[in-house]
Amino acid sequence: MGSGDSSRSCETSSQDLGYSYFPAENLIEYKWPPDETGEYYMLQEQVSEYLGVTSFKRKYPDLERRDLSHKEKLYLRELNVITETQCTLGLTALRSDEVIDLMIKEYPAKHAEYSVILQEKERQRITDHYKEYSQMQQQNTQKVEASKVPEYIKKAAKKAAEFNSNLNRERMEERRAYFDLQTHIIQVPQGKYKILPTERTKVSPYPVALIPGQFQEYYKRYSPDELRYLPLNTALYEPPLDPELPALDSDGDSDDAEEGRGDEKRKTKGNSPKVIPNAICGICLKGKESNKKGKAEALIHCSQCDNSGHPSCLDMTPELVAMIKTYPWQCMECKTCIICGQPHHEEEMMFCDVCDRGYHTFCVGLDAIPSGRWICDCCQKDPPVPRRGGRRGKNSKEG
């Protein structure tokens, strides 16, 4: 079976919230904590809707993200950034500078639209601030006596002289160097640093490479193990999940792979389903008391994250639900290949029609995703009772 559509994932999408278009003015940047130590963030759910990316976490796994605390959700609720319903969901925060860089590189049209909104907000802020300042000036209008003008001038000149004196002292004693804007020369304190001969500091003819492959005198040496990851088009190793752990070769020995699948199957025999109290379906936003059809239905939970869903909302049959409860099931956002253990190459990931485990096509020796029903080796050796329904494809509701 081919790769499933991310609508099966429990991430809140535009379809879940009922929006067909997410305007740029609704993309909110906020500061948390709201004090001097705070940093600026954006909600991953809003960013994914604005950019039109459903599986945002799978497509950009390297972005720094964190889960929102209850206090942070209440703060955003007071600002009308999220609704009461969203306060009960698992929301994710992204660093706003990384989101802006992503939009500049991959979504320039969206970034231009968002920049226009930011400029309008800034103009409105300046206008409001000016009006407030004008009102304060009118209320606190004070007349300066003509006899005190010379005294004020002397105080201003004295303050300017003190500032210049402190600046010059700081330049000479505290600063390593400073750039003179008038002469465009970097001024360095004399006698404080050793001055090297000119021939020692002369720039070579090849300081940097201007085109790929050009010779340069400054370069980094890579070890044989490091070169297995480079260049990207001929890499021998997948990127490791943990930088401290060695990476796995995706083209490993087939016998070892068979043993790994057998061990994995034996480990999952005694698996106990995950229990999350008060869980909510990520598609219909309802609990176990009622699904999208108004009937009571137990939720299934991802073993890696807090995502949950009704089997009917995820288009799962009772046979498939019974099967995924026998091993640590993963949702679409957390799905990894059973053989190599990597979540990458989403476009090459396919799922077994019987157990819903994920496999890379190149890890099982296939050139492309099969067009029909596909069953993994684990299920072929120990086939369960056949179930109705066709293969869940890339564009199906299954995630």
mmCIF file of C-alpha atoms in Angstrom:
data_model
loop_
_atom_site.group_PDB
_atom_site.id
_atom_site.type_symbol
_atom_site.label_atom_id
_atom_site.label_comp_id
_atom_site.label_asym_id
_atom_site.label_seq_id
_atom_site.Cartn_x
_atom_site.Cartn_y
_atom_site.Cartn_z
ATOM 1 C CA MET A 1 0.000 0.000 0.000
ATOM 2 C CA GLY A 2 1.224 3.470 -0.757
ATOM 3 C CA SER A 3 1.942 6.387 1.483
ATOM 4 C CA GLY A 4 -1.159 7.698 3.222
ATOM 5 C CA ASP A 5 -2.464 11.233 3.173
ATOM 6 C CA SER A 6 -1.607 13.336 6.180
ATOM 7 C CA SER A 7 -5.291 14.075 6.835
ATOM 8 C CA ARG A 8 -5.266 10.863 8.860
ATOM 9 C CA SER A 9 -2.807 12.480 11.255
ATOM 10 C CA CYS A 10 -4.172 13.971 14.437
ATOM 11 C CA GLU A 11 -2.594 17.349 13.800
ATOM 12 C CA THR A 12 -5.133 20.169 13.676
ATOM 13 C CA SER A 13 -5.445 21.103 10.014
ATOM 14 C CA SER A 14 -7.410 23.650 8.047
ATOM 15 C CA GLN A 15 -10.116 21.072 7.385
ATOM 16 C CA ASP A 16 -10.434 20.427 11.127
ATOM 17 C CA LEU A 17 -11.026 24.096 11.846
ATOM 18 C CA GLY A 18 -13.265 24.610 8.834
ATOM 19 C CA TYR A 19 -11.064 27.153 7.046
ATOM 20 C CA SER A 20 -10.391 27.086 3.330
ATOM 21 C CA TYR A 21 -8.115 30.130 3.415
ATOM 22 C CA PHE A 22 -5.944 31.380 6.259
ATOM 23 C CA PRO A 23 -5.278 35.153 5.914
ATOM 24 C CA ALA A 24 -1.879 36.595 6.764
ATOM 25 C CA GLU A 25 -3.309 38.926 9.417
ATOM 26 C CA ASN A 26 -4.322 35.851 11.451
ATOM 27 C CA LEU A 27 -0.705 34.652 11.651
ATOM 28 C CA ILE A 28 0.271 35.963 15.072
ATOM 29 C CA GLU A 29 3.769 36.419 16.467
ATOM 30 C CA TYR A 30 3.955 36.606 20.260
ATOM 31 C CA LYS A 31 6.581 36.903 22.991
ATOM 32 C CA TRP A 32 6.979 34.284 25.693
ATOM 33 C CA PRO A 33 7.606 34.797 28.524
ATOM 34 C CA PRO A 34 6.144 38.307 28.128
ATOM 35 C CA ASP A 35 9.100 40.024 29.811
ATOM 36 C CA GLU A 36 12.701 41.015 29.071
ATOM 37 C CA THR A 37 13.855 37.362 28.891
ATOM 38 C CA GLY A 38 11.141 36.287 26.431
ATOM 39 C CA GLU A 39 11.624 35.170 22.832
ATOM 40 C CA TYR A 40 9.275 35.438 19.849
ATOM 41 C CA TYR A 41 7.287 32.432 18.655
ATOM 42 C CA MET A 42 4.532 31.410 16.226
ATOM 43 C CA LEU A 43 2.044 28.559 16.497
ATOM 44 C CA GLN A 44 2.883 25.628 14.233
ATOM 45 C CA GLU A 45 -0.827 25.072 13.582
ATOM 46 C CA GLN A 46 -1.250 28.624 12.242
ATOM 47 C CA VAL A 47 1.964 28.469 10.179
ATOM 48 C CA SER A 48 0.968 25.162 8.559
ATOM 49 C CA GLU A 49 -2.461 26.543 7.611
ATOM 50 C CA TYR A 50 -1.026 29.783 6.240
ATOM 51 C CA LEU A 51 1.601 27.983 4.125
ATOM 52 C CA GLY A 52 -0.832 25.244 3.085
ATOM 53 C CA VAL A 53 1.360 22.432 4.452
ATOM 54 C CA THR A 54 -0.632 19.666 6.120
ATOM 55 C CA SER A 55 2.204 17.467 7.436
ATOM 56 C CA PHE A 56 4.347 20.375 8.600
ATOM 57 C CA LYS A 57 6.208 18.411 11.268
ATOM 58 C CA ARG A 58 7.118 15.645 8.832
ATOM 59 C CA LYS A 59 8.177 18.066 6.081
ATOM 60 C CA TYR A 60 10.328 20.259 8.346
ATOM 61 C CA PRO A 61 11.559 18.019 11.204
ATOM 62 C CA ASP A 62 14.683 20.126 11.863
ATOM 63 C CA LEU A 63 12.831 23.254 13.026
ATOM 64 C CA GLU A 64 13.124 23.943 16.737
ATOM 65 C CA ARG A 65 9.735 23.338 18.349
ATOM 66 C CA ARG A 66 8.244 22.907 21.810
ATOM 67 C CA ASP A 67 4.856 22.153 23.366
ATOM 68 C CA LEU A 68 2.859 25.025 24.869
ATOM 69 C CA SER A 69 2.353 25.063 28.624
ATOM 70 C CA HIS A 70 -1.071 25.593 30.183
ATOM 71 C CA LYS A 71 -0.062 29.064 31.378
ATOM 72 C CA GLU A 72 1.080 30.006 27.876
ATOM 73 C CA LYS A 73 -2.228 28.814 26.390
ATOM 74 C CA LEU A 74 -4.169 30.981 28.857
ATOM 75 C CA TYR A 75 -2.004 33.949 27.879
ATOM 76 C CA LEU A 76 -2.756 33.398 24.173
ATOM 77 C CA ARG A 77 -6.433 32.936 24.967
ATOM 78 C CA GLU A 78 -6.497 36.365 26.650
ATOM 79 C CA LEU A 79 -4.961 37.829 23.483
ATOM 80 C CA ASN A 80 -7.650 36.066 21.376
ATOM 81 C CA VAL A 81 -4.935 34.187 19.474
ATOM 82 C CA ILE A 82 -6.541 30.774 20.140
ATOM 83 C CA THR A 83 -10.039 29.589 21.012
ATOM 84 C CA GLU A 84 -11.323 27.771 24.086
ATOM 85 C CA THR A 85 -11.359 24.512 22.140
ATOM 86 C CA GLN A 86 -7.730 24.931 21.054
ATOM 87 C CA CYS A 87 -6.732 25.463 24.706
ATOM 88 C CA THR A 88 -7.541 21.799 25.341
ATOM 89 C CA LEU A 89 -5.427 20.565 22.401
ATOM 90 C CA GLY A 90 -1.702 19.944 22.174
ATOM 91 C CA LEU A 91 -0.342 23.085 20.487
ATOM 92 C CA THR A 92 3.243 23.539 19.284
ATOM 93 C CA ALA A 93 5.383 26.712 19.202
ATOM 94 C CA LEU A 94 8.037 27.502 16.558
ATOM 95 C CA ARG A 95 10.726 30.168 16.706
ATOM 96 C CA SER A 96 9.495 33.074 14.622
ATOM 97 C CA ASP A 97 12.944 33.806 13.131
ATOM 98 C CA GLU A 98 13.160 30.244 11.757
ATOM 99 C CA VAL A 99 9.642 30.528 10.316
ATOM 100 C CA ILE A 100 10.517 33.833 8.596
ATOM 101 C CA ASP A 101 13.692 32.302 7.117
ATOM 102 C CA LEU A 102 11.654 29.334 5.863
ATOM 103 C CA MET A 103 9.111 31.622 4.180
ATOM 104 C CA ILE A 104 11.873 33.695 2.548
ATOM 105 C CA LYS A 105 13.545 30.584 1.081
ATOM 106 C CA GLU A 106 10.574 28.411 0.106
ATOM 107 C CA TYR A 107 7.447 30.604 0.183
ATOM 108 C CA PRO A 108 8.448 34.090 -1.105
ATOM 109 C CA ALA A 109 4.879 34.995 -2.108
ATOM 110 C CA LYS A 110 3.582 34.161 1.367
ATOM 111 C CA HIS A 111 6.431 36.114 2.930
ATOM 112 C CA ALA A 112 5.663 39.166 0.792
ATOM 113 C CA GLU A 113 2.006 38.992 1.842
ATOM 114 C CA TYR A 114 2.966 38.642 5.506
ATOM 115 C CA SER A 115 5.471 41.540 5.236
ATOM 116 C CA VAL A 116 2.713 43.845 3.973
ATOM 117 C CA ILE A 117 0.614 42.964 7.029
ATOM 118 C CA LEU A 118 3.576 43.644 9.344
ATOM 119 C CA GLN A 119 4.164 47.041 7.737
ATOM 120 C CA GLU A 120 0.510 47.968 8.135
ATOM 121 C CA LYS A 121 0.573 46.940 11.798
ATOM 122 C CA GLU A 122 3.737 48.960 12.394
ATOM 123 C CA ARG A 123 2.252 52.048 10.740
ATOM 124 C CA GLN A 124 -0.870 51.669 12.846
ATOM 125 C CA ARG A 125 1.234 51.297 15.989
ATOM 126 C CA ILE A 126 3.225 54.447 15.192
ATOM 127 C CA THR A 127 0.023 56.365 14.432
ATOM 128 C CA ASP A 128 -1.575 55.302 17.706
ATOM 129 C CA HIS A 129 1.587 56.132 19.616
ATOM 130 C CA TYR A 130 1.766 59.575 18.022
ATOM 131 C CA LYS A 131 -1.866 60.291 18.891
ATOM 132 C CA GLU A 132 -1.283 59.236 22.471
ATOM 133 C CA TYR A 133 1.849 61.390 22.683
ATOM 134 C CA SER A 134 0.025 64.392 21.203
ATOM 135 C CA GLN A 135 -2.728 64.077 23.781
ATOM 136 C CA MET A 136 -0.201 63.916 26.586
ATOM 137 C CA GLN A 137 1.580 66.975 25.232
ATOM 138 C CA GLN A 138 -1.664 68.923 25.153
ATOM 139 C CA GLN A 139 -2.470 67.941 28.705
ATOM 140 C CA ASN A 140 1.017 68.635 30.071
ATOM 141 C CA THR A 141 1.809 71.810 28.173
ATOM 142 C CA GLN A 142 4.298 73.886 30.166
ATOM 143 C CA LYS A 143 5.719 77.241 29.251
ATOM 144 C CA VAL A 144 9.441 77.816 29.707
ATOM 145 C CA GLU A 145 10.406 81.110 31.230
ATOM 146 C CA ALA A 146 12.713 83.170 29.020
ATOM 147 C CA SER A 147 15.034 83.895 31.938
ATOM 148 C CA LYS A 148 15.767 80.183 32.449
ATOM 149 C CA VAL A 149 16.653 79.420 28.801
ATOM 150 C CA PRO A 150 20.419 80.207 29.210
ATOM 151 C CA GLU A 151 20.535 77.931 32.266
ATOM 152 C CA TYR A 152 18.968 75.060 30.324
ATOM 153 C CA ILE A 153 21.426 75.555 27.465
ATOM 154 C CA LYS A 154 24.377 75.322 29.871
ATOM 155 C CA LYS A 155 22.974 72.104 31.388
ATOM 156 C CA ALA A 156 22.511 70.571 27.942
ATOM 157 C CA ALA A 157 26.060 71.489 26.889
ATOM 158 C CA LYS A 158 27.423 70.040 30.125
ATOM 159 C CA LYS A 159 25.552 66.760 29.598
ATOM 160 C CA ALA A 160 26.860 66.519 26.007
ATOM 161 C CA ALA A 161 30.450 67.162 27.186
ATOM 162 C CA GLU A 162 30.127 64.442 29.849
ATOM 163 C CA PHE A 163 28.778 61.985 27.279
ATOM 164 C CA ASN A 164 31.651 62.687 24.845
ATOM 165 C CA SER A 165 34.209 62.368 27.645
ATOM 166 C CA ASN A 166 32.816 59.003 28.762
ATOM 167 C CA LEU A 167 32.648 57.784 25.161
ATOM 168 C CA ASN A 168 36.291 58.673 24.455
ATOM 169 C CA ARG A 169 37.417 57.063 27.720
ATOM 170 C CA GLU A 170 35.455 53.913 26.899
ATOM 171 C CA ARG A 171 37.003 53.769 23.428
ATOM 172 C CA MET A 172 40.523 53.939 24.823
ATOM 173 C CA GLU A 173 40.146 51.730 27.892
ATOM 174 C CA GLU A 174 37.276 49.272 27.421
ATOM 175 C CA ARG A 175 36.660 48.756 23.714
ATOM 176 C CA ARG A 176 38.970 46.566 21.662
ATOM 177 C CA ALA A 177 38.408 48.783 18.613
ATOM 178 C CA TYR A 178 35.849 51.102 17.045
ATOM 179 C CA PHE A 179 34.862 52.122 13.534
ATOM 180 C CA ASP A 180 35.178 55.824 12.733
ATOM 181 C CA LEU A 181 32.188 56.785 10.567
ATOM 182 C CA GLN A 182 33.872 59.956 9.294
ATOM 183 C CA THR A 183 37.146 58.416 8.104
ATOM 184 C CA HIS A 184 35.904 54.816 7.646
ATOM 185 C CA ILE A 185 38.945 53.564 9.582
ATOM 186 C CA ILE A 186 39.002 50.978 12.363
ATOM 187 C CA GLN A 187 40.738 52.645 15.306
ATOM 188 C CA VAL A 188 42.700 50.353 17.652
ATOM 189 C CA PRO A 189 44.223 51.487 20.996
ATOM 190 C CA GLN A 190 47.987 51.934 20.640
ATOM 191 C CA GLY A 191 50.364 49.774 22.669
ATOM 192 C CA LYS A 192 47.623 47.393 23.850
ATOM 193 C CA TYR A 193 47.867 44.731 21.147
ATOM 194 C CA LYS A 194 50.816 43.242 19.272
ATOM 195 C CA ILE A 195 50.975 44.376 15.662
ATOM 196 C CA LEU A 196 52.023 41.656 13.226
ATOM 197 C CA PRO A 197 54.171 42.358 10.167
ATOM 198 C CA THR A 198 52.328 43.164 6.942
ATOM 199 C CA GLU A 199 53.523 39.990 5.215
ATOM 200 C CA ARG A 200 51.950 37.923 8.021
ATOM 201 C CA THR A 201 48.514 39.492 7.588
ATOM 202 C CA LYS A 202 48.471 39.795 3.806
ATOM 203 C CA VAL A 203 45.431 38.130 2.202
ATOM 204 C CA SER A 204 46.306 35.246 -0.115
ATOM 205 C CA PRO A 205 45.115 35.132 -3.767
ATOM 206 C CA TYR A 206 42.664 32.299 -2.886
ATOM 207 C CA PRO A 207 40.995 33.074 0.464
ATOM 208 C CA VAL A 208 37.607 31.575 -0.455
ATOM 209 C CA ALA A 209 36.055 29.566 -3.293
ATOM 210 C CA LEU A 210 33.764 31.673 -5.472
ATOM 211 C CA ILE A 211 32.473 28.722 -7.496
ATOM 212 C CA PRO A 212 32.060 25.047 -6.490
ATOM 213 C CA GLY A 213 35.313 23.130 -6.760
ATOM 214 C CA GLN A 214 37.570 26.184 -6.943
ATOM 215 C CA PHE A 215 40.821 26.004 -4.964
ATOM 216 C CA GLN A 216 41.005 27.863 -1.661
ATOM 217 C CA GLU A 217 43.606 27.930 1.099
ATOM 218 C CA TYR A 218 41.107 27.731 3.952
ATOM 219 C CA TYR A 219 39.250 24.428 4.089
ATOM 220 C CA LYS A 220 38.061 21.737 6.487
ATOM 221 C CA ARG A 221 39.289 18.166 6.466
ATOM 222 C CA TYR A 222 36.623 15.452 6.799
ATOM 223 C CA SER A 223 37.228 11.992 8.220
ATOM 224 C CA PRO A 224 36.188 8.895 6.196
ATOM 225 C CA ASP A 225 33.155 8.412 8.473
ATOM 226 C CA GLU A 226 32.063 12.021 7.969
ATOM 227 C CA LEU A 227 32.386 11.694 4.207
ATOM 228 C CA ARG A 228 29.806 8.894 4.237
ATOM 229 C CA TYR A 229 27.171 11.603 4.796
ATOM 230 C CA LEU A 230 28.462 13.890 2.000
ATOM 231 C CA PRO A 231 27.691 14.928 -0.642
ATOM 232 C CA LEU A 232 23.941 14.588 -0.350
ATOM 233 C CA ASN A 233 23.419 13.110 -3.806
ATOM 234 C CA THR A 234 25.838 10.230 -3.114
ATOM 235 C CA ALA A 235 25.464 9.830 0.673
ATOM 236 C CA LEU A 236 25.976 6.291 1.973
ATOM 237 C CA TYR A 237 24.368 6.864 5.385
ATOM 238 C CA GLU A 238 21.002 8.260 6.456
ATOM 239 C CA PRO A 239 21.156 11.208 8.893
ATOM 240 C CA PRO A 240 21.300 9.728 12.419
ATOM 241 C CA LEU A 241 18.314 10.265 14.706
ATOM 242 C CA ASP A 242 20.686 10.948 17.609
ATOM 243 C CA PRO A 243 23.974 12.749 16.780
ATOM 244 C CA GLU A 244 25.763 10.626 19.399
ATOM 245 C CA LEU A 245 24.586 7.328 17.884
ATOM 246 C CA PRO A 246 26.028 5.766 14.699
ATOM 247 C CA ALA A 247 23.803 5.942 11.632
ATOM 248 C CA LEU A 248 22.312 2.813 10.075
ATOM 249 C CA ASP A 249 23.055 1.797 6.502
ATOM 250 C CA SER A 250 19.710 1.778 4.639
ATOM 251 C CA ASP A 251 21.026 -0.959 2.310
ATOM 252 C CA GLY A 252 21.814 -3.360 5.130
ATOM 253 C CA ASP A 253 22.099 -7.126 4.834
ATOM 254 C CA SER A 254 18.774 -8.702 3.933
ATOM 255 C CA ASP A 255 19.194 -11.546 6.450
ATOM 256 C CA ASP A 256 19.797 -9.055 9.248
ATOM 257 C CA ALA A 257 16.755 -7.120 8.135
ATOM 258 C CA GLU A 258 14.626 -10.273 8.253
ATOM 259 C CA GLU A 259 15.899 -11.012 11.775
ATOM 260 C CA GLY A 260 15.193 -7.418 12.818
ATOM 261 C CA ARG A 261 11.623 -7.679 11.580
ATOM 262 C CA GLY A 262 11.180 -10.969 13.397
ATOM 263 C CA ASP A 263 12.580 -9.531 16.647
ATOM 264 C CA GLU A 264 10.338 -6.505 16.283
ATOM 265 C CA LYS A 265 7.316 -8.722 15.818
ATOM 266 C CA ARG A 266 8.219 -10.850 18.855
ATOM 267 C CA LYS A 267 8.680 -7.739 21.019
ATOM 268 C CA THR A 268 5.255 -6.438 20.153
ATOM 269 C CA LYS A 269 3.384 -9.610 21.088
ATOM 270 C CA GLY A 270 2.834 -8.436 24.655
ATOM 271 C CA ASN A 271 2.293 -4.768 23.874
ATOM 272 C CA SER A 272 -0.311 -2.973 25.972
ATOM 273 C CA PRO A 273 -2.254 -0.145 24.257
ATOM 274 C CA LYS A 274 -1.427 3.390 25.377
ATOM 275 C CA VAL A 275 -3.988 5.134 27.587
ATOM 276 C CA ILE A 276 -4.470 8.934 27.531
ATOM 277 C CA PRO A 277 -7.173 10.303 29.863
ATOM 278 C CA ASN A 278 -9.560 12.870 28.372
ATOM 279 C CA ALA A 279 -8.035 12.424 24.892
ATOM 280 C CA ILE A 280 -9.633 14.216 21.912
ATOM 281 C CA CYS A 281 -9.754 13.104 18.285
ATOM 282 C CA GLY A 282 -7.568 15.368 16.170
ATOM 283 C CA ILE A 283 -10.038 15.224 13.251
ATOM 284 C CA CYS A 284 -13.525 15.637 14.740
ATOM 285 C CA LEU A 285 -12.279 17.245 18.021
ATOM 286 C CA LYS A 286 -14.520 14.957 20.100
ATOM 287 C CA GLY A 287 -13.776 12.445 22.846
ATOM 288 C CA LYS A 288 -14.552 8.758 23.188
ATOM 289 C CA GLU A 289 -18.174 9.579 24.064
ATOM 290 C CA SER A 290 -18.994 10.599 20.496
ATOM 291 C CA ASN A 291 -17.364 10.345 17.066
ATOM 292 C CA LYS A 292 -18.241 12.297 13.909
ATOM 293 C CA LYS A 293 -21.359 10.129 13.507
ATOM 294 C CA GLY A 294 -22.512 10.828 17.076
ATOM 295 C CA LYS A 295 -21.717 7.311 18.327
ATOM 296 C CA ALA A 296 -19.489 6.329 21.233
ATOM 297 C CA GLU A 297 -16.139 4.996 19.997
ATOM 298 C CA ALA A 298 -12.835 4.287 21.739
ATOM 299 C CA LEU A 299 -9.817 6.316 20.625
ATOM 300 C CA ILE A 300 -6.485 4.959 19.430
ATOM 301 C CA HIS A 301 -3.307 6.708 20.554
ATOM 302 C CA CYS A 302 0.126 7.181 18.985
ATOM 303 C CA SER A 303 2.904 5.500 20.999
ATOM 304 C CA GLN A 304 5.337 8.335 20.262
ATOM 305 C CA CYS A 305 3.237 11.483 20.870
ATOM 306 C CA ASP A 306 -0.104 12.575 22.330
ATOM 307 C CA ASN A 307 -2.033 12.418 19.045
ATOM 308 C CA SER A 308 -5.305 10.453 19.183
ATOM 309 C CA GLY A 309 -8.168 9.658 16.821
ATOM 310 C CA HIS A 310 -11.338 7.673 16.273
ATOM 311 C CA PRO A 311 -10.795 4.631 14.030
ATOM 312 C CA SER A 312 -13.808 5.725 11.970
ATOM 313 C CA CYS A 313 -12.342 9.205 11.501
ATOM 314 C CA LEU A 314 -9.058 7.584 10.415
ATOM 315 C CA ASP A 315 -10.918 5.209 8.062
ATOM 316 C CA MET A 316 -9.686 2.088 9.881
ATOM 317 C CA THR A 317 -11.462 -1.242 9.900
ATOM 318 C CA PRO A 318 -11.968 -3.240 13.125
ATOM 319 C CA GLU A 319 -9.399 -5.801 11.907
ATOM 320 C CA LEU A 320 -6.754 -3.101 11.427
ATOM 321 C CA VAL A 321 -7.543 -1.563 14.832
ATOM 322 C CA ALA A 322 -7.118 -4.948 16.490
ATOM 323 C CA MET A 323 -3.791 -5.413 14.688
ATOM 324 C CA ILE A 324 -2.251 -2.040 15.630
ATOM 325 C CA LYS A 325 -3.029 -2.674 19.299
ATOM 326 C CA THR A 326 -0.524 -5.565 19.241
ATOM 327 C CA TYR A 327 2.497 -3.266 18.748
ATOM 328 C CA PRO A 328 3.530 0.368 19.468
ATOM 329 C CA TRP A 329 1.563 2.035 16.671
ATOM 330 C CA GLN A 330 2.767 5.377 15.266
ATOM 331 C CA CYS A 331 0.657 8.153 13.764
ATOM 332 C CA MET A 332 1.478 9.776 10.421
ATOM 333 C CA GLU A 333 3.579 12.491 12.063
ATOM 334 C CA CYS A 334 5.794 9.978 13.919
ATOM 335 C CA LYS A 335 5.870 7.105 11.408
ATOM 336 C CA THR A 336 9.325 5.544 10.919
ATOM 337 C CA CYS A 337 10.584 2.741 8.719
ATOM 338 C CA ILE A 338 10.579 -0.645 10.495
ATOM 339 C CA ILE A 339 13.865 -1.651 8.859
ATOM 340 C CA CYS A 340 16.097 1.445 9.055
ATOM 341 C CA GLY A 341 14.236 3.263 11.836
ATOM 342 C CA GLN A 342 14.371 6.576 9.950
ATOM 343 C CA PRO A 343 11.438 8.996 9.421
ATOM 344 C CA HIS A 344 12.952 10.635 6.352
ATOM 345 C CA HIS A 345 12.002 10.197 2.659
ATOM 346 C CA GLU A 346 8.291 10.576 3.293
ATOM 347 C CA GLU A 347 7.554 10.288 -0.420
ATOM 348 C CA GLU A 348 9.131 6.796 -0.408
ATOM 349 C CA MET A 349 7.312 5.619 2.739
ATOM 350 C CA MET A 350 4.535 3.053 2.280
ATOM 351 C CA PHE A 351 2.312 1.285 4.814
ATOM 352 C CA CYS A 352 1.238 -2.337 5.089
ATOM 353 C CA ASP A 353 -2.461 -2.851 4.370
ATOM 354 C CA VAL A 354 -2.739 -5.335 7.233
ATOM 355 C CA CYS A 355 -0.693 -3.900 10.138
ATOM 356 C CA ASP A 356 -0.086 -0.248 9.078
ATOM 357 C CA ARG A 357 3.672 -0.478 9.742
ATOM 358 C CA GLY A 358 5.833 1.873 7.679
ATOM 359 C CA TYR A 359 8.503 0.790 5.170
ATOM 360 C CA HIS A 360 10.756 2.628 2.730
ATOM 361 C CA THR A 361 10.557 1.276 -0.797
ATOM 362 C CA PHE A 362 14.356 1.087 -1.033
ATOM 363 C CA CYS A 363 14.546 -0.753 2.324
ATOM 364 C CA VAL A 364 12.373 -3.610 1.012
ATOM 365 C CA GLY A 365 13.958 -3.721 -2.451
ATOM 366 C CA LEU A 366 11.234 -1.927 -4.436
ATOM 367 C CA ASP A 367 11.863 0.759 -7.035
ATOM 368 C CA ALA A 368 8.519 2.524 -6.499
ATOM 369 C CA ILE A 369 5.398 2.373 -4.344
ATOM 370 C CA PRO A 370 3.111 -0.478 -5.517
ATOM 371 C CA SER A 371 -0.120 0.585 -7.165
ATOM 372 C CA GLY A 372 -2.195 -2.174 -5.559
ATOM 373 C CA ARG A 373 -2.530 -3.834 -2.192
ATOM 374 C CA TRP A 374 0.788 -4.404 -0.406
ATOM 375 C CA ILE A 375 1.477 -6.633 2.617
ATOM 376 C CA CYS A 376 4.758 -6.685 4.535
ATOM 377 C CA ASP A 377 6.792 -9.844 5.245
ATOM 378 C CA CYS A 378 5.663 -9.943 8.888
ATOM 379 C CA CYS A 379 2.015 -10.256 7.887
ATOM 380 C CA GLN A 380 2.736 -12.648 4.990
ATOM 381 C CA LYS A 381 4.431 -15.113 7.356
ATOM 382 C CA ASP A 382 1.625 -14.869 9.922
ATOM 383 C CA PRO A 383 -1.435 -13.667 7.935
ATOM 384 C CA PRO A 384 -4.474 -12.480 9.930
ATOM 385 C CA VAL A 385 -8.104 -12.885 8.893
ATOM 386 C CA PRO A 386 -8.627 -11.093 5.507
ATOM 387 C CA ARG A 387 -10.477 -7.790 5.667
ATOM 388 C CA ARG A 388 -12.572 -5.931 3.171
ATOM 389 C CA GLY A 389 -11.554 -2.700 1.486
ATOM 390 C CA GLY A 390 -8.931 -1.715 -1.024
ATOM 391 C CA ARG A 391 -5.462 -0.374 -0.630
ATOM 392 C CA ARG A 392 -5.101 2.926 1.225
ATOM 393 C CA GLY A 393 -3.242 5.176 -1.143
ATOM 394 C CA LYS A 394 -1.375 8.473 -0.934
ATOM 395 C CA ASN A 395 -4.504 10.556 -1.490
ATOM 396 C CA SER A 396 -6.793 8.498 0.718
ATOM 397 C CA LYS A 397 -7.987 9.615 4.137
ATOM 398 C CA GLU A 398 -5.630 7.218 5.881
ATOM 399 C CA GLY A 399 -2.574 8.932 7.332
#
